[in-house]
PDB file of C-alpha atoms in Angstrom:
ATOM      1  CA  MET A 833     -61.189-143.832 -22.894  1.00  0.00           C
ATOM      2  CA  LYS A 834     -61.087-141.727 -19.879  1.00  0.00           C
ATOM      3  CA  GLN A 835     -64.116-141.337 -17.928  1.00  0.00           C
ATOM      4  CA  TYR A 836     -64.957-138.297 -15.913  1.00  0.00           C
ATOM      5  CA  ILE A 837     -68.216-137.668 -12.962  1.00  0.00           C
ATOM      6  CA  THR A 838     -68.795-134.000 -12.383  1.00  0.00           C
ATOM      7  CA  TYR A 839     -69.623-133.077  -9.172  1.00  0.00           C
ATOM      8  CA  ILE A 840     -71.060-129.421  -8.931  1.00  0.00           C
ATOM      9  CA  ARG A 841     -71.904-127.678  -5.843  1.00  0.00           C
ATOM     10  CA  VAL A 842     -73.217-124.736  -3.300  1.00  0.00           C
ATOM     11  CA  SER A 843     -74.085-123.982  -0.440  1.00  0.00           C
ATOM     12  CA  THR A 844     -78.209-121.966  -1.185  1.00  0.00           C
ATOM     13  CA  ALA A 845     -81.348-122.071  -3.533  1.00  0.00           C
ATOM     14  CA  GLU A 846     -79.903-118.131  -3.885  1.00  0.00           C
ATOM     15  CA  GLN A 847     -76.966-119.572  -5.437  1.00  0.00           C
ATOM     16  CA  GLY A 848     -78.748-122.456  -7.324  1.00  0.00           C
ATOM     17  CA  LYS A 849     -81.105-119.857  -8.263  1.00  0.00           C
ATOM     18  CA  SER A 850     -78.751-117.572 -10.359  1.00  0.00           C
ATOM     19  CA  GLY A 851     -76.931-120.034 -11.530  1.00  0.00           C
ATOM     20  CA  LEU A 852     -73.971-117.697 -10.913  1.00  0.00           C
ATOM     21  CA  GLY A 853     -71.928-120.460  -8.716  1.00  0.00           C
ATOM     22  CA  LEU A 854     -72.183-122.885 -10.261  1.00  0.00           C
ATOM     23  CA  GLU A 855     -71.288-121.687 -14.130  1.00  0.00           C
ATOM     24  CA  ALA A 856     -68.170-120.977 -12.078  1.00  0.00           C
ATOM     25  CA  GLN A 857     -67.880-124.564 -11.360  1.00  0.00           C
ATOM     26  CA  THR A 858     -68.988-125.229 -14.767  1.00  0.00           C
ATOM     27  CA  ARG A 859     -66.600-123.208 -16.350  1.00  0.00           C
ATOM     28  CA  ASP A 860     -63.908-124.506 -14.260  1.00  0.00           C
ATOM     29  CA  ILE A 861     -64.510-128.295 -14.672  1.00  0.00           C
ATOM     30  CA  SER A 862     -64.170-127.767 -18.781  1.00  0.00           C
ATOM     31  CA  LEU A 863     -60.994-125.749 -18.982  1.00  0.00           C
ATOM     32  CA  TYR A 864     -59.338-129.293 -16.714  1.00  0.00           C
ATOM     33  CA  LEU A 865     -61.123-130.972 -19.589  1.00  0.00           C
ATOM     34  CA  GLU A 866     -59.764-128.601 -22.395  1.00  0.00           C
ATOM     35  CA  GLN A 867     -56.775-128.223 -21.332  1.00  0.00           C
ATOM     36  CA  TYR A 868     -55.376-130.917 -18.707  1.00  0.00           C
ATOM     37  CA  SER A 869     -57.554-134.015 -19.785  1.00  0.00           C
ATOM     38  CA  GLU A 870     -56.590-137.236 -21.514  1.00  0.00           C
ATOM     39  CA  VAL A 871     -58.002-137.668 -24.957  1.00  0.00           C
ATOM     40  CA  PRO A 872     -60.042-138.638 -26.018  1.00  0.00           C
ATOM     41  CA  TYR A 873     -62.417-137.823 -22.588  1.00  0.00           C
ATOM     42  CA  GLU A 874     -66.294-138.507 -22.049  1.00  0.00           C
ATOM     43  CA  ILE A 875     -68.714-137.462 -19.368  1.00  0.00           C
ATOM     44  CA  ILE A 876     -71.198-140.577 -17.895  1.00  0.00           C
ATOM     45  CA  GLY A 877     -72.680-138.759 -15.274  1.00  0.00           C
ATOM     46  CA  GLU A 878     -73.460-135.518 -14.071  1.00  0.00           C
ATOM     47  CA  PHE A 879     -74.229-135.024  -9.882  1.00  0.00           C
ATOM     48  CA  LYS A 880     -75.617-130.548  -8.214  1.00  0.00           C
ATOM     49  CA  ASP A 881     -75.850-130.617  -5.076  1.00  0.00           C
ATOM     50  CA  ILE A 882     -77.874-127.155  -3.148  1.00  0.00           C
ATOM     51  CA  GLN A 883     -76.652-128.005  -0.164  1.00  0.00           C
ATOM     52  CA  SER A 884     -74.260-127.004   2.331  1.00  0.00           C
ATOM     53  CA  GLY A 885     -70.886-128.026   2.024  1.00  0.00           C
ATOM     54  CA  GLY A 886     -70.032-129.121   5.291  1.00  0.00           C
ATOM     55  CA  ASP A 887     -73.504-131.796   5.136  1.00  0.00           C
ATOM     56  CA  ASP A 888     -72.184-135.187   3.525  1.00  0.00           C
ATOM     57  CA  ASP A 889     -75.239-136.433   3.551  1.00  0.00           C
ATOM     58  CA  ARG A 890     -75.498-135.248  -0.024  1.00  0.00           C
ATOM     59  CA  PRO A 891     -78.466-137.404  -2.336  1.00  0.00           C
ATOM     60  CA  GLN A 892     -76.162-136.298  -5.713  1.00  0.00           C
ATOM     61  CA  LEU A 893     -73.072-136.419  -4.123  1.00  0.00           C
ATOM     62  CA  ILE A 894     -74.033-140.150  -2.308  1.00  0.00           C
ATOM     63  CA  GLU A 895     -75.048-141.306  -6.555  1.00  0.00           C
ATOM     64  CA  ALA A 896     -71.775-139.859  -7.909  1.00  0.00           C
ATOM     65  CA  LEU A 897     -69.596-141.651  -5.378  1.00  0.00           C
ATOM     66  CA  ALA A 898     -71.920-144.919  -6.374  1.00  0.00           C
ATOM     67  CA  LEU A 899     -71.320-144.261  -9.412  1.00  0.00           C
ATOM     68  CA  ALA A 900     -66.936-143.668  -9.464  1.00  0.00           C
ATOM     69  CA  ARG A 901     -67.130-146.808  -7.246  1.00  0.00           C
ATOM     70  CA  LYS A 902     -68.843-149.045 -10.615  1.00  0.00           C
ATOM     71  CA  THR A 903     -67.162-148.007 -13.542  1.00  0.00           C
ATOM     72  CA  GLY A 904     -63.952-146.630 -12.274  1.00  0.00           C
ATOM     73  CA  ALA A 905     -64.186-143.502 -14.183  1.00  0.00           C
ATOM     74  CA  GLU A 906     -62.659-139.906 -12.554  1.00  0.00           C
ATOM     75  CA  LEU A 907     -64.494-138.034 -10.016  1.00  0.00           C
ATOM     76  CA  LEU A 908     -64.456-134.622 -11.184  1.00  0.00           C
ATOM     77  CA  VAL A 909     -65.288-131.337  -9.080  1.00  0.00           C
ATOM     78  CA  ALA A 910     -63.995-127.741  -9.663  1.00  0.00           C
ATOM     79  CA  LYS A 911     -62.486-126.943  -5.981  1.00  0.00           C
ATOM     80  CA  LEU A 912     -62.214-128.956  -3.554  1.00  0.00           C
ATOM     81  CA  ASP A 913     -63.946-126.989  -0.787  1.00  0.00           C
ATOM     82  CA  ARG A 914     -67.226-128.557  -3.668  1.00  0.00           C
ATOM     83  CA  LEU A 915     -66.131-131.648  -2.745  1.00  0.00           C
ATOM     84  CA  SER A 916     -66.485-131.161   0.875  1.00  0.00           C
ATOM     85  CA  ARG A 917     -65.426-128.574   3.878  1.00  0.00           C
ATOM     86  CA  LYS A 918     -64.444-131.775   6.348  1.00  0.00           C
ATOM     87  CA  VAL A 919     -60.634-132.833   6.044  1.00  0.00           C
ATOM     88  CA  SER A 920     -62.472-136.089   7.750  1.00  0.00           C
ATOM     89  CA  PHE A 921     -64.917-137.056   4.639  1.00  0.00           C
ATOM     90  CA  ILE A 922     -62.753-136.015   1.879  1.00  0.00           C
ATOM     91  CA  ALA A 923     -60.130-137.703   3.532  1.00  0.00           C
ATOM     92  CA  THR A 924     -61.915-140.354   3.816  1.00  0.00           C
ATOM     93  CA  ILE A 925     -63.301-140.482  -0.420  1.00  0.00           C
ATOM     94  CA  MET A 926     -59.308-139.235  -1.123  1.00  0.00           C
ATOM     95  CA  ASP A 927     -58.997-143.681   0.978  1.00  0.00           C
ATOM     96  CA  ASP A 928     -61.582-145.366  -0.787  1.00  0.00           C
ATOM     97  CA  PRO A 929     -59.114-147.579  -3.273  1.00  0.00           C
ATOM     98  CA  LYS A 930     -62.684-147.535  -5.532  1.00  0.00           C
ATOM     99  CA  VAL A 931     -62.744-144.208  -6.434  1.00  0.00           C
ATOM    100  CA  LYS A 932     -60.249-141.479  -7.652  1.00  0.00           C
ATOM    101  CA  LEU A 933     -60.127-137.971  -7.192  1.00  0.00           C
ATOM    102  CA  ARG A 934     -59.923-134.777  -9.560  1.00  0.00           C
ATOM    103  CA  VAL A 935     -59.794-131.652  -8.545  1.00  0.00           C
ATOM    104  CA  ALA A 936     -59.957-129.365 -11.556  1.00  0.00           C
ATOM    105  CA  SER A 937     -58.316-125.357 -10.312  1.00  0.00           C
ATOM    106  CA  MET A 938     -55.506-127.958  -8.896  1.00  0.00           C
ATOM    107  CA  PRO A 939     -54.946-130.315 -12.031  1.00  0.00           C
ATOM    108  CA  HIS A 940     -51.744-131.413 -10.900  1.00  0.00           C
ATOM    109  CA  ALA A 941     -52.214-132.122  -7.356  1.00  0.00           C
ATOM    110  CA  ASP A 942     -51.898-135.592  -5.297  1.00  0.00           C
ATOM    111  CA  LYS A 943     -53.579-137.378  -2.835  1.00  0.00           C
ATOM    112  CA  PHE A 944     -50.964-136.206  -0.795  1.00  0.00           C
ATOM    113  CA  SER A 945     -51.526-132.950  -2.182  1.00  0.00           C
ATOM    114  CA  LEU A 946     -54.916-132.465  -1.712  1.00  0.00           C
ATOM    115  CA  HIS A 947     -54.773-134.340   2.034  1.00  0.00           C
ATOM    116  CA  ILE A 948     -53.207-130.980   3.121  1.00  0.00           C
ATOM    117  CA  TYR A 949     -55.130-128.070   1.325  1.00  0.00           C
ATOM    118  CA  ALA A 950     -58.392-129.645   3.536  1.00  0.00           C
ATOM    119  CA  ALA A 951     -56.138-129.388   6.463  1.00  0.00           C
ATOM    120  CA  LEU A 952     -55.199-125.486   6.078  1.00  0.00           C
ATOM    121  CA  ALA A 953     -58.255-124.581   4.067  1.00  0.00           C
ATOM    122  CA  GLU A 954     -60.773-125.752   7.811  1.00  0.00           C
ATOM    123  CA  GLN A 955     -57.349-124.645   9.669  1.00  0.00           C
ATOM    124  CA  GLU A 956     -58.027-121.089   7.948  1.00  0.00           C
ATOM    125  CA  ARG A 957     -61.926-120.753   8.287  1.00  0.00           C
ATOM    126  CA  ASP A 958     -61.780-122.171  12.682  1.00  0.00           C
ATOM    127  CA  PHE A 959     -59.542-119.460  12.912  1.00  0.00           C
ATOM    128  CA  ILE A 960     -61.549-116.843  10.973  1.00  0.00           C
ATOM    129  CA  SER A 961     -64.685-117.371  12.767  1.00  0.00           C
ATOM    130  CA  THR A 962     -62.681-117.080  16.294  1.00  0.00           C
ATOM    131  CA  ARG A 963     -62.041-114.428  15.217  1.00  0.00           C
ATOM    132  CA  THR A 964     -65.029-113.155  13.935  1.00  0.00           C
ATOM    133  CA  LYS A 965     -66.653-114.168  17.749  1.00  0.00           C
ATOM    134  CA  ALA A 966     -63.325-112.447  19.437  1.00  0.00           C
ATOM    135  CA  ALA A 967     -63.904-109.146  17.661  1.00  0.00           C
ATOM    136  CA  LEU A 968     -68.295-109.502  18.892  1.00  0.00           C
ATOM    137  CA  GLN A 969     -67.407-110.260  22.718  1.00  0.00           C
ATOM    138  CA  ALA A 970     -65.256-107.230  21.798  1.00  0.00           C
ATOM    139  CA  ALA A 971     -68.146-104.733  20.313  1.00  0.00           C
ATOM    140  CA  LYS A 972     -69.624-106.321  23.796  1.00  0.00           C
ATOM    141  CA  ALA A 973     -67.201-105.392  26.318  1.00  0.00           C
ATOM    142  CA  ARG A 974     -67.120-101.607  24.877  1.00  0.00           C
ATOM    143  CA  GLY A 975     -71.213-102.059  24.822  1.00  0.00           C
ATOM    144  CA  VAL A 976     -71.874-101.903  21.162  1.00  0.00           C
ATOM    145  CA  LYS A 977     -75.108-102.861  20.438  1.00  0.00           C
ATOM    146  CA  LEU A 978     -74.378-105.801  17.538  1.00  0.00           C
ATOM    147  CA  GLY A 979     -77.548-105.673  16.943  1.00  0.00           C
ATOM    148  CA  GLY A 980     -77.717-102.358  15.744  1.00  0.00           C
ATOM    149  CA  MET A 981     -74.506-102.754  13.788  1.00  0.00           C
ATOM    150  CA  ARG A 982     -76.682-105.875  12.210  1.00  0.00           C
ATOM    151  CA  ASP A 983     -79.218-103.186  11.298  1.00  0.00           C
ATOM    152  CA  LYS A 984     -77.119-100.836   9.844  1.00  0.00           C
ATOM    153  CA  THR A 985     -75.569-103.400   7.419  1.00  0.00           C
ATOM    154  CA  MET A 986     -78.745-104.185   6.152  1.00  0.00           C
ATOM    155  CA  LYS A 987     -79.665-100.700   5.326  1.00  0.00           C
ATOM    156  CA  ARG A 988     -76.584-100.170   3.714  1.00  0.00           C
ATOM    157  CA  ASN A 989     -77.052-103.579   1.423  1.00  0.00           C
ATOM    158  CA  GLU A 990     -81.008-102.779   1.283  1.00  0.00           C
ATOM    159  CA  ALA A 991     -79.564 -99.107  -0.827  1.00  0.00           C
ATOM    160  CA  ALA A 992     -76.677-100.760  -2.667  1.00  0.00           C
ATOM    161  CA  LYS A 993     -79.569-103.330  -3.216  1.00  0.00           C
ATOM    162  CA  ALA A 994     -81.785-100.207  -4.195  1.00  0.00           C
ATOM    163  CA  LYS A 995     -78.592 -98.956  -6.852  1.00  0.00           C
ATOM    164  CA  ALA A 996     -77.976-102.154  -8.709  1.00  0.00           C
ATOM    165  CA  ASP A 997     -81.634-102.805  -9.324  1.00  0.00           C
ATOM    166  CA  ARG A 998     -81.808 -99.299 -10.738  1.00  0.00           C
ATOM    167  CA  PHE A 999     -77.916-100.202 -13.072  1.00  0.00           C
ATOM    168  CA  ALA A1000     -80.248-102.940 -13.657  1.00  0.00           C
ATOM    169  CA  ALA A1001     -82.582-101.678 -15.650  1.00  0.00           C
ATOM    170  CA  SER A1002     -81.042 -98.827 -17.286  1.00  0.00           C
ATOM    171  CA  VAL A1003     -79.093-100.173 -19.321  1.00  0.00           C
ATOM    172  CA  LEU A1004     -81.839-104.447 -19.994  1.00  0.00           C
ATOM    173  CA  PRO A1005     -83.507-102.730 -22.480  1.00  0.00           C
ATOM    174  CA  LEU A1006     -80.203-102.861 -24.817  1.00  0.00           C
ATOM    175  CA  VAL A1007     -78.970-106.367 -23.453  1.00  0.00           C
ATOM    176  CA  GLN A1008     -82.783-107.511 -23.696  1.00  0.00           C
ATOM    177  CA  LYS A1009     -82.618-106.703 -27.715  1.00  0.00           C
ATOM    178  CA  LEU A1010     -80.341-108.247 -28.171  1.00  0.00           C
ATOM    179  CA  ARG A1011     -80.889-111.592 -26.485  1.00  0.00           C
ATOM    180  CA  ASP A1012     -84.167-111.175 -28.722  1.00  0.00           C
ATOM    181  CA  ALA A1013     -81.703-111.272 -31.734  1.00  0.00           C
ATOM    182  CA  GLY A1014     -80.048-114.752 -30.662  1.00  0.00           C
ATOM    183  CA  GLU A1015     -76.456-112.209 -29.033  1.00  0.00           C
ATOM    184  CA  THR A1016     -75.051-114.894 -26.584  1.00  0.00           C
ATOM    185  CA  LEU A1017     -73.945-113.312 -23.241  1.00  0.00           C
ATOM    186  CA  GLN A1018     -70.592-113.036 -24.225  1.00  0.00           C
ATOM    187  CA  ALA A1019     -71.690-110.564 -27.475  1.00  0.00           C
ATOM    188  CA  ILE A1020     -73.453-108.758 -25.531  1.00  0.00           C
ATOM    189  CA  ALA A1021     -71.309-107.930 -23.674  1.00  0.00           C
ATOM    190  CA  ASP A1022     -68.443-107.712 -26.440  1.00  0.00           C
ATOM    191  CA  ALA A1023     -71.309-104.836 -27.558  1.00  0.00           C
ATOM    192  CA  LEU A1024     -71.951-102.849 -24.102  1.00  0.00           C
ATOM    193  CA  ASN A1025     -68.033-102.083 -24.050  1.00  0.00           C
ATOM    194  CA  ASP A1026     -68.047-101.170 -28.102  1.00  0.00           C
ATOM    195  CA  ALA A1027     -70.717 -99.269 -27.253  1.00  0.00           C
ATOM    196  CA  GLY A1028     -68.337 -98.041 -23.810  1.00  0.00           C
ATOM    197  CA  LYS A1029     -70.573 -98.507 -21.335  1.00  0.00           C
ATOM    198  CA  GLN A1030     -68.947 -99.632 -18.471  1.00  0.00           C
ATOM    199  CA  SER A1031     -70.072-102.896 -16.169  1.00  0.00           C
ATOM    200  CA  PRO A1032     -71.725-102.130 -12.409  1.00  0.00           C
ATOM    201  CA  ARG A1033     -68.355-102.165 -10.494  1.00  0.00           C
ATOM    202  CA  GLY A1034     -67.263 -99.729 -13.312  1.00  0.00           C
ATOM    203  CA  GLY A1035     -64.711-102.000 -15.871  1.00  0.00           C
ATOM    204  CA  GLN A1036     -65.810-104.464 -18.180  1.00  0.00           C
ATOM    205  CA  TRP A1037     -69.121-106.562 -19.451  1.00  0.00           C
ATOM    206  CA  THR A1038     -68.675-109.960 -18.678  1.00  0.00           C
ATOM    207  CA  ALA A1039     -70.825-112.836 -19.826  1.00  0.00           C
ATOM    208  CA  THR A1040     -71.551-113.406 -16.440  1.00  0.00           C
ATOM    209  CA  SER A1041     -72.315-109.222 -15.340  1.00  0.00           C
ATOM    210  CA  VAL A1042     -74.527-109.399 -18.403  1.00  0.00           C
ATOM    211  CA  LYS A1043     -76.048-112.710 -17.236  1.00  0.00           C
ATOM    212  CA  ARG A1044     -76.469-111.159 -13.188  1.00  0.00           C
ATOM    213  CA  VAL A1045     -78.803-107.655 -15.217  1.00  0.00           C
ATOM    214  CA  ILE A1046     -80.444-110.083 -16.668  1.00  0.00           C
ATOM    215  CA  ALA A1047     -81.426-112.433 -13.460  1.00  0.00           C
ATOM    216  CA  ARG A1048     -82.037-108.638 -11.268  1.00  0.00           C
ATOM    217  CA  ALA A1049     -84.131-107.513 -14.092  1.00  0.00           C
TER     218      ALA A1049
END
């Protein structure tokens, strides 16, 4: 029987509490297992870290790798950057003969493809960082007060949060009523769509957007 060890990670405590980042990763892993995995299969371990991908000293990842080496089960992650943002760390894992790695979002990728992808992703992050620093330096040279820019951004964020809170409060009674009746998040989303109510972004409701409203409340 095919065996897996799943590993998911978010960078901040806020993401961990909301469950949204973790929920998306769990969904992708489930999709891989349903559509691409050999059958029958079993998951012999599930691990979760709330820690930066730049930090390789993650206790749950260390345990997951140890179990993978001991059992020969495949280590399954939703995306490569959930494992690490460092090419060197990913390369070390892929070079470990006792660790089998599978990425749900790239179900057919081999070790070579994963290594190339990791290198390109790291290069892109370095370029974005350099570009951001250059833009800030150019703004400073023009006399722009960077602190003022942050203040304006904070005010916009606060206004957006207040608007989202008001919207959540307006639909919460119906959402809570359906939830208390035992309806699933998707069933609540379907009910809101049938009632002609738009989501916070003006589109169709999904299970995730319903969960966000509940969490915000």
